Amino acid sequence: MDGVSMVPILMSDSSTDVVTRENFLVEHYGEHSVDNPGCPQLHNEGMFVCHSHCECQDSWNNTYSCLRVIGQGKNYKYCQLEDLLNFVEVYDLDKDPHEFDNIVNTADQQLIAILKQKLFDLSRCSGIACKSLPLNI
């Protein structure tokens, strides 16, 4: 995690007080293009690791950025997928721990805007500056 060592968290037991972050960034970058002359139907369809029998992995869905918020009265996951739809997922994990109900359209839009801005800020900060970014929910 940028700016904070995770060693104290990983090495602590339940009797040790460890200062942790309330929010953190999770990112993954998939492959965005592939040219597979043996499978013309898959050309530029966002497929990756195509085999000779035209079996491929969808990679556009594998590029995403998520904000995970865990703190006093806050337990959210906000994700932006970099697919053709720029899909957004938001979950209140206290109410929906299995992530069945995407609340992006039903939650308070001020909350959604705050989570979106925080994800933007965390994805562009570096070092100790990431630790001091307030959430203000």
Coordinates of N, CA, C and O in Angstrom, one line a residue:
M1 N 0.9 -1.2 0.0 CA 0.0 0.0 0.0 C 0.9 1.2 0.0 O 1.8 1.3 0.8
D2 N 0.6 2.1 -0.9 CA 1.5 3.3 -1.1 C 1.5 4.1 0.2 O 0.5 4.6 0.7
G3 N 2.7 4.4 0.7 CA 2.8 5.3 1.8 C 2.8 4.6 3.2 O 3.1 5.3 4.2
V4 N 2.3 3.4 3.3 CA 2.2 2.8 4.7 C 2.6 1.3 4.6 O 2.2 0.6 3.7
S5 N 3.5 1.0 5.5 CA 4.0 -0.4 5.6 C 2.8 -1.3 6.2 O 2.2 -0.9 7.1
M6 N 2.6 -2.4 5.6 CA 1.6 -3.4 6.0 C 2.2 -4.3 7.0 O 1.4 -5.1 7.6
V7 N 3.5 -4.3 7.3 CA 4.1 -5.3 8.2 C 3.5 -5.2 9.6 O 3.1 -6.3 10.1
P8 N 3.2 -4.1 10.2 CA 2.6 -4.1 11.5 C 1.2 -4.7 11.5 O 0.8 -5.3 12.5
I9 N 0.5 -4.5 10.5 CA -0.9 -5.0 10.4 C -0.8 -6.6 10.3 O -1.5 -7.3 11.0
L10 N 0.1 -7.0 9.4 CA 0.2 -8.5 9.2 C 0.8 -9.2 10.4 O 0.5 -10.4 10.6
M11 N 1.7 -8.5 11.1 CA 2.3 -9.2 12.2 C 1.6 -9.0 13.6 O 2.1 -9.6 14.6
S12 N 0.5 -8.3 13.6 CA -0.1 -8.0 14.9 C -1.0 -9.1 15.3 O -1.5 -9.9 14.5
D13 N -1.3 -9.2 16.6 CA -2.4 -10.1 17.1 C -3.5 -9.2 17.6 O -3.4 -8.0 17.6
S14 N -4.5 -9.8 18.1 CA -5.7 -9.1 18.5 C -5.5 -8.2 19.7 O -6.3 -7.3 19.9
S15 N -4.4 -8.4 20.4 CA -4.2 -7.6 21.6 C -3.3 -6.4 21.3 O -3.1 -5.6 22.2
T16 N -2.8 -6.2 20.1 CA -2.0 -5.1 19.7 C -2.8 -4.0 19.0 O -3.5 -4.3 18.1
D17 N -2.6 -2.8 19.4 CA -3.2 -1.7 18.7 C -2.3 -1.3 17.5 O -1.2 -1.0 17.6
V18 N -3.0 -1.4 16.4 CA -2.3 -1.0 15.1 C -3.1 0.0 14.4 O -4.3 -0.1 14.2
V19 N -2.5 1.1 14.1 CA -3.1 2.2 13.3 C -3.3 1.7 11.9 O -2.3 1.4 11.2
T20 N -4.5 1.7 11.4 CA -4.7 1.3 10.0 C -5.4 2.4 9.2 O -5.9 3.4 9.8
R21 N -5.5 2.2 7.9 CA -6.2 3.2 7.1 C -7.6 2.8 7.0 O -8.0 1.7 7.1
E22 N -8.5 3.8 6.8 CA -9.9 3.6 6.6 C -10.2 3.2 5.1 O -11.2 2.6 4.8
N23 N -9.3 3.6 4.2 CA -9.6 3.4 2.8 C -8.3 3.1 2.0 O -7.3 3.6 2.4
F24 N -8.5 2.3 1.0 CA -7.3 2.0 0.2 C -7.8 1.7 -1.3 O -8.9 1.4 -1.5
L25 N -6.8 1.7 -2.1 CA -7.0 1.5 -3.6 C -6.6 0.1 -4.0 O -5.6 -0.5 -3.5
V26 N -7.4 -0.5 -4.8 CA -7.2 -1.8 -5.4 C -7.3 -1.6 -7.0 O -8.3 -1.1 -7.4
E27 N -6.2 -2.0 -7.7 CA -6.2 -1.8 -9.1 C -5.7 -3.0 -9.8 O -4.9 -3.8 -9.3
H28 N -6.2 -3.2 -11.0 CA -5.7 -4.3 -11.9 C -5.8 -3.8 -13.3 O -6.8 -3.2 -13.7
Y29 N -4.7 -4.0 -14.1 CA -4.7 -3.6 -15.5 C -4.6 -4.9 -16.4 O -3.7 -5.6 -16.3
G30 N -5.7 -5.1 -17.2 CA -5.7 -6.2 -18.1 C -5.1 -5.8 -19.5 O -4.6 -4.6 -19.6
E31 N -5.1 -6.6 -20.4 CA -4.6 -6.3 -21.7 C -5.8 -5.7 -22.5 O -6.9 -6.2 -22.4
H32 N -5.5 -4.7 -23.4 CA -6.5 -4.1 -24.1 C -6.6 -4.4 -25.6 O -7.6 -4.1 -26.2
S33 N -5.7 -5.0 -26.1 CA -5.8 -5.4 -27.6 C -5.0 -6.6 -27.9 O -4.0 -7.0 -27.2
V34 N -5.5 -7.3 -28.9 CA -4.8 -8.5 -29.3 C -5.1 -8.7 -30.8 O -6.2 -8.3 -31.3
D35 N -4.2 -9.2 -31.5 CA -4.4 -9.5 -32.9 C -4.1 -11.0 -33.1 O -3.0 -11.5 -32.9
N36 N -5.2 -11.7 -33.3 CA -5.1 -13.2 -33.5 C -5.6 -13.5 -34.9 O -6.8 -13.7 -35.1
P37 N -4.7 -13.6 -35.8 CA -5.1 -13.9 -37.2 C -5.8 -15.2 -37.4 O -6.6 -15.3 -38.4
G38 N -5.6 -16.1 -36.5 CA -6.3 -17.4 -36.6 C -7.8 -17.3 -36.2 O -8.5 -18.3 -36.5
C39 N -8.2 -16.3 -35.6 CA -9.6 -16.1 -35.1 C -10.1 -14.7 -35.5 O -10.2 -13.8 -34.7
P40 N -10.4 -14.5 -36.8 CA -10.7 -13.1 -37.2 C -12.0 -12.6 -36.5 O -12.1 -11.4 -36.4
Q41 N -12.8 -13.4 -36.0 CA -14.0 -13.0 -35.3 C -13.7 -12.3 -34.0 O -14.5 -11.6 -33.4
L42 N -12.5 -12.5 -33.5 CA -12.1 -12.0 -32.2 C -11.2 -10.8 -32.3 O -10.8 -10.2 -31.3
H43 N -10.9 -10.4 -33.5 CA -10.0 -9.2 -33.7 C -10.6 -8.0 -33.1 O -11.7 -7.6 -33.3
N44 N -9.7 -7.3 -32.2 CA -10.1 -6.1 -31.5 C -11.4 -6.3 -30.7 O -12.1 -5.3 -30.5
E45 N -11.6 -7.4 -30.1 CA -12.8 -7.7 -29.3 C -12.4 -7.7 -27.8 O -13.1 -8.1 -27.0
G46 N -11.2 -7.2 -27.5 CA -10.7 -7.2 -26.1 C -10.4 -8.6 -25.6 O -10.6 -8.8 -24.4
M47 N -9.9 -9.5 -26.4 CA -9.6 -10.8 -26.0 C -8.1 -10.9 -25.8 O -7.3 -10.2 -26.5
F48 N -7.7 -11.8 -24.9 CA -6.3 -12.0 -24.6 C -6.0 -13.4 -24.3 O -6.9 -14.2 -23.9
V49 N -4.8 -13.9 -24.5 CA -4.4 -15.3 -24.3 C -5.3 -16.2 -25.2 O -6.0 -17.0 -24.7
C50 N -5.3 -15.9 -26.5 CA -6.1 -16.7 -27.4 C -5.3 -17.9 -27.9 O -4.1 -17.8 -28.2
H51 N -5.9 -19.0 -27.8 CA -5.3 -20.3 -28.2 C -5.6 -20.6 -29.6 O -6.5 -20.0 -30.2
S52 N -4.9 -21.6 -30.2 CA -5.1 -22.0 -31.6 C -6.6 -22.4 -31.9 O -7.0 -22.3 -33.0
H53 N -7.3 -22.8 -30.9 CA -8.7 -23.2 -31.2 C -9.7 -22.1 -30.8 O -10.8 -22.3 -30.6
C54 N -9.2 -20.8 -30.9 CA -10.0 -19.6 -30.7 C -10.7 -19.5 -29.4 O -11.8 -19.0 -29.2
E55 N -10.1 -20.1 -28.3 CA -10.6 -19.9 -27.0 C -9.8 -18.8 -26.3 O -8.5 -18.9 -26.3
C56 N -10.4 -17.8 -25.9 CA -9.7 -16.6 -25.4 C -10.3 -16.2 -24.0 O -11.4 -16.5 -23.6
Q57 N -9.5 -15.4 -23.3 CA -9.9 -14.8 -22.1 C -10.3 -13.3 -22.4 O -9.7 -12.6 -23.1
D58 N -11.5 -12.9 -21.8 CA -11.9 -11.6 -22.0 C -11.1 -10.7 -21.1 O -11.0 -10.9 -19.9
S59 N -10.4 -9.7 -21.6 CA -9.5 -8.9 -20.8 C -10.0 -7.5 -20.5 O -9.5 -6.8 -19.6
W60 N -10.9 -7.0 -21.3 CA -11.4 -5.6 -21.1 C -12.1 -5.6 -19.7 O -12.0 -4.6 -19.0
N61 N -12.7 -6.6 -19.3 CA -13.4 -6.6 -18.0 C -12.4 -6.8 -16.9 O -12.7 -6.6 -15.7
N62 N -11.1 -7.0 -17.2 CA -10.1 -7.2 -16.1 C -9.4 -6.0 -15.8 O -8.4 -6.0 -15.0
T63 N -9.7 -4.8 -16.3 CA -9.1 -3.6 -15.9 C -10.0 -2.8 -15.1 O -11.1 -2.5 -15.5
Y64 N -9.6 -2.5 -13.8 CA -10.5 -1.8 -12.9 C -9.7 -1.1 -11.9 O -8.6 -1.4 -11.6
S65 N -10.4 -0.2 -11.2 CA -9.9 0.5 -10.0 C -11.0 0.5 -9.0 O -12.1 0.8 -9.3
C66 N -10.6 0.2 -7.8 CA -11.6 0.1 -6.7 C -11.1 0.9 -5.5 O -9.9 0.9 -5.2
L67 N -12.1 1.5 -4.8 CA -11.8 2.1 -3.5 C -12.5 1.3 -2.5 O -13.7 0.9 -2.6
R68 N -11.8 0.9 -1.5 CA -12.3 0.1 -0.3 C -12.3 1.0 0.9 O -11.2 1.5 1.3
V69 N -13.5 1.2 1.5 CA -13.6 2.0 2.6 C -14.1 1.2 3.8 O -15.1 0.5 3.7
I70 N -13.3 1.2 4.9 CA -13.6 0.4 6.1 C -13.3 1.3 7.3 O -12.1 1.7 7.5
G71 N -14.3 1.7 8.0 CA -14.0 2.6 9.2 C -15.3 2.7 10.0 O -16.2 2.0 9.9
Q72 N -15.3 3.6 10.9 CA -16.4 3.8 11.9 C -17.6 4.1 11.1 O -17.8 5.2 10.6
G73 N -18.5 3.1 11.0 CA -19.8 3.3 10.4 C -19.7 3.3 8.9 O -20.7 3.7 8.2
K74 N -18.6 3.0 8.3 CA -18.4 3.0 6.8 C -17.9 1.7 6.4 O -16.9 1.2 7.0
N75 N -18.5 1.1 5.4 CA -18.0 -0.2 4.9 C -18.5 -0.3 3.4 O -19.5 -0.9 3.1
Y76 N -17.7 0.4 2.5 CA -18.1 0.5 1.1 C -17.1 0.0 0.2 O -15.9 -0.1 0.5
K77 N -17.5 -0.5 -1.0 CA -16.6 -0.8 -2.1 C -17.1 -0.1 -3.3 O -18.3 -0.2 -3.7
Y78 N -16.3 0.7 -3.9 CA -16.6 1.5 -5.1 C -15.6 1.1 -6.2 O -14.4 1.3 -6.0
C79 N -16.2 0.6 -7.3 CA -15.3 0.2 -8.4 C -15.7 0.8 -9.7 O -16.9 0.9 -10.1
Q80 N -14.7 1.1 -10.5 CA -14.9 1.6 -11.9 C -14.2 0.6 -12.8 O -13.0 0.4 -12.7
L81 N -14.9 0.0 -13.7 CA -14.4 -1.0 -14.7 C -14.1 -0.2 -15.9 O -14.9 0.6 -16.4
E82 N -13.0 -0.5 -16.5 CA -12.6 0.1 -17.8 C -13.0 -0.8 -18.9 O -12.1 -1.3 -19.6
D83 N -14.3 -1.0 -19.1 CA -14.8 -1.8 -20.2 C -15.5 -0.8 -21.2 O -15.4 0.4 -21.0
L84 N -16.2 -1.4 -22.2 CA -16.9 -0.5 -23.1 C -18.0 0.3 -22.5 O -18.3 1.4 -23.1
L85 N -18.5 -0.1 -21.4 CA -19.6 0.7 -20.7 C -19.1 1.6 -19.6 O -19.9 2.3 -19.0
N86 N -17.8 1.5 -19.2 CA -17.3 2.2 -18.1 C -18.2 1.9 -16.9 O -18.6 2.8 -16.2
F87 N -18.5 0.7 -16.6 CA -19.4 0.2 -15.6 C -18.9 0.6 -14.2 O -17.7 0.5 -13.9
V88 N -19.8 1.0 -13.3 CA -19.5 1.4 -11.9 C -20.3 0.4 -11.0 O -21.5 0.2 -11.2
E89 N -19.6 -0.1 -10.0 CA -20.2 -0.9 -9.0 C -20.0 -0.2 -7.6 O -18.9 0.2 -7.3
V90 N -21.0 -0.2 -6.8 CA -20.9 0.4 -5.4 C -21.7 -0.6 -4.5 O -22.9 -0.9 -4.8
Y91 N -21.1 -1.0 -3.4 CA -21.7 -1.9 -2.5 C -21.6 -1.3 -1.0 O -20.5 -0.9 -0.7
D92 N -22.7 -1.4 -0.3 CA -22.6 -1.1 1.2 C -22.4 -2.5 1.8 O -23.3 -3.3 1.9
L93 N -21.2 -2.8 2.2 CA -20.9 -4.2 2.6 C -21.4 -4.5 4.0 O -21.4 -5.7 4.4
D94 N -21.8 -3.6 4.8 CA -22.5 -3.9 6.0 C -23.9 -4.5 5.7 O -24.3 -5.4 6.3
K95 N -24.6 -3.9 4.7 CA -25.9 -4.4 4.4 C -25.9 -5.5 3.3 O -26.8 -6.3 3.2
D96 N -24.8 -5.6 2.5 CA -24.8 -6.5 1.4 C -23.4 -7.1 1.3 O -22.6 -6.8 0.4
P97 N -23.0 -7.9 2.2 CA -21.6 -8.5 2.3 C -21.2 -9.3 1.1 O -20.1 -9.5 0.8
H98 N -22.2 -9.9 0.4 CA -22.0 -10.7 -0.8 C -22.0 -10.0 -2.1 O -21.9 -10.6 -3.2
E99 N -22.2 -8.7 -2.1 CA -22.2 -7.8 -3.2 C -23.3 -8.2 -4.3 O -23.0 -8.3 -5.5
F100 N -24.5 -8.4 -3.8 CA -25.6 -8.7 -4.7 C -26.3 -7.5 -5.3 O -26.9 -7.5 -6.3
D101 N -26.3 -6.4 -4.5 CA -27.1 -5.2 -4.8 C -26.2 -4.0 -5.1 O -25.7 -3.3 -4.2
N102 N -26.0 -3.7 -6.4 CA -25.2 -2.6 -6.8 C -26.0 -1.3 -6.5 O -27.1 -1.1 -7.2
I103 N -25.6 -0.5 -5.6 CA -26.4 0.7 -5.2 C -26.0 2.0 -5.9 O -26.3 3.1 -5.5
V104 N -25.2 1.9 -7.0 CA -24.8 3.1 -7.7 C -25.9 4.0 -8.1 O -25.7 5.2 -8.1
N105 N -27.1 3.5 -8.5 CA -28.2 4.4 -8.9 C -29.2 4.7 -7.7 O -30.0 5.5 -7.9
T106 N -29.1 4.0 -6.6 CA -30.1 4.2 -5.6 C -29.5 4.8 -4.3 O -30.2 5.3 -3.5
A107 N -28.2 4.8 -4.2 CA -27.5 5.5 -3.0 C -27.6 7.0 -3.2 O -27.8 7.5 -4.3
D108 N -27.4 7.7 -2.1 CA -27.2 9.1 -2.1 C -26.1 9.5 -3.1 O -25.0 9.1 -2.9
Q109 N -26.5 10.3 -4.1 CA -25.5 10.7 -5.1 C -24.3 11.5 -4.6 O -23.3 11.5 -5.2
Q110 N -24.5 12.2 -3.5 CA -23.4 12.9 -2.8 C -22.4 11.9 -2.3 O -21.2 12.1 -2.5
L111 N -22.8 10.8 -1.8 CA -21.9 9.7 -1.3 C -21.2 9.1 -2.6 O -20.0 8.9 -2.5
I112 N -21.9 8.9 -3.6 CA -21.3 8.3 -4.9 C -20.2 9.3 -5.4 O -19.1 8.9 -5.7
A113 N -20.5 10.6 -5.4 CA -19.5 11.6 -5.8 C -18.3 11.6 -4.9 O -17.2 11.8 -5.4
I114 N -18.5 11.5 -3.6 CA -17.3 11.5 -2.7 C -16.5 10.2 -2.9 O -15.2 10.3 -3.0
L115 N -17.1 9.1 -3.1 CA -16.3 7.9 -3.3 C -15.6 7.9 -4.7 O -14.4 7.5 -4.8
K116 N -16.2 8.5 -5.7 CA -15.6 8.6 -7.0 C -14.4 9.6 -6.9 O -13.3 9.2 -7.5
Q117 N -14.5 10.7 -6.2 CA -13.4 11.6 -6.1 C -12.3 11.0 -5.3 O -11.1 11.2 -5.6
K118 N -12.6 10.3 -4.2 CA -11.6 9.6 -3.4 C -10.8 8.6 -4.3 O -9.6 8.5 -4.2
L119 N -11.5 7.8 -5.1 CA -10.8 6.9 -6.0 C -9.9 7.6 -6.9 O -8.8 7.2 -7.1
F120 N -10.4 8.7 -7.5 CA -9.6 9.5 -8.4 C -8.3 10.0 -7.7 O -7.2 9.9 -8.2
D121 N -8.5 10.5 -6.5 CA -7.3 11.1 -5.7 C -6.3 10.0 -5.3 O -5.1 10.2 -5.5
L122 N -6.8 8.8 -4.9 CA -5.9 7.7 -4.5 C -5.2 7.2 -5.7 O -4.0 6.7 -5.6
S123 N -5.8 7.1 -6.8 CA -5.2 6.6 -8.0 C -4.1 7.5 -8.6 O -3.2 7.0 -9.4
R124 N -4.0 8.7 -8.1 CA -3.0 9.6 -8.6 C -2.0 10.1 -7.6 O -1.0 10.8 -7.9
C125 N -2.2 9.8 -6.3 CA -1.2 10.2 -5.3 C -0.1 9.2 -5.2 O -0.1 8.1 -5.8
S126 N 0.9 9.5 -4.5 CA 2.0 8.6 -4.2 C 2.7 8.8 -2.9 O 2.6 10.0 -2.4
G127 N 3.2 7.8 -2.3 CA 3.9 7.9 -1.1 C 3.0 8.3 0.1 O 1.8 8.0 0.1
I128 N 3.6 9.0 1.0 CA 2.9 9.3 2.3 C 1.7 10.3 2.0 O 0.8 10.3 2.8
A129 N 1.7 11.0 0.9 CA 0.6 11.8 0.5 C -0.8 11.1 0.5 O -1.8 11.6 0.7
C130 N -0.7 9.8 0.1 CA -1.9 9.0 0.0 C -2.5 8.7 1.4 O -3.8 8.6 1.5
K131 N -1.7 8.7 2.4 CA -2.2 8.4 3.7 C -3.0 9.6 4.3 O -4.0 9.4 5.1
S132 N -2.8 10.8 3.9 CA -3.4 11.9 4.5 C -4.6 12.4 3.7 O -5.2 13.4 4.1
L133 N -5.1 11.7 2.7 CA -6.3 12.2 2.0 C -7.5 11.9 2.8 O -7.8 10.7 3.0
P134 N -8.3 12.9 3.2 CA -9.5 12.6 4.0 C -10.6 12.1 3.1 O -10.7 12.4 1.9
L135 N -11.5 11.4 3.7 CA -12.7 10.8 3.0 C -13.9 11.7 3.1 O -14.6 12.0 2.2
N136 N -14.2 12.2 4.3 CA -15.3 13.1 4.6 C -16.7 12.6 4.1 O -17.4 13.2 3.4
I137 N -17.0 11.4 4.6 CA -18.4 10.8 4.3 C -19.2 11.2 5.5 O -18.9 11.0 6.6

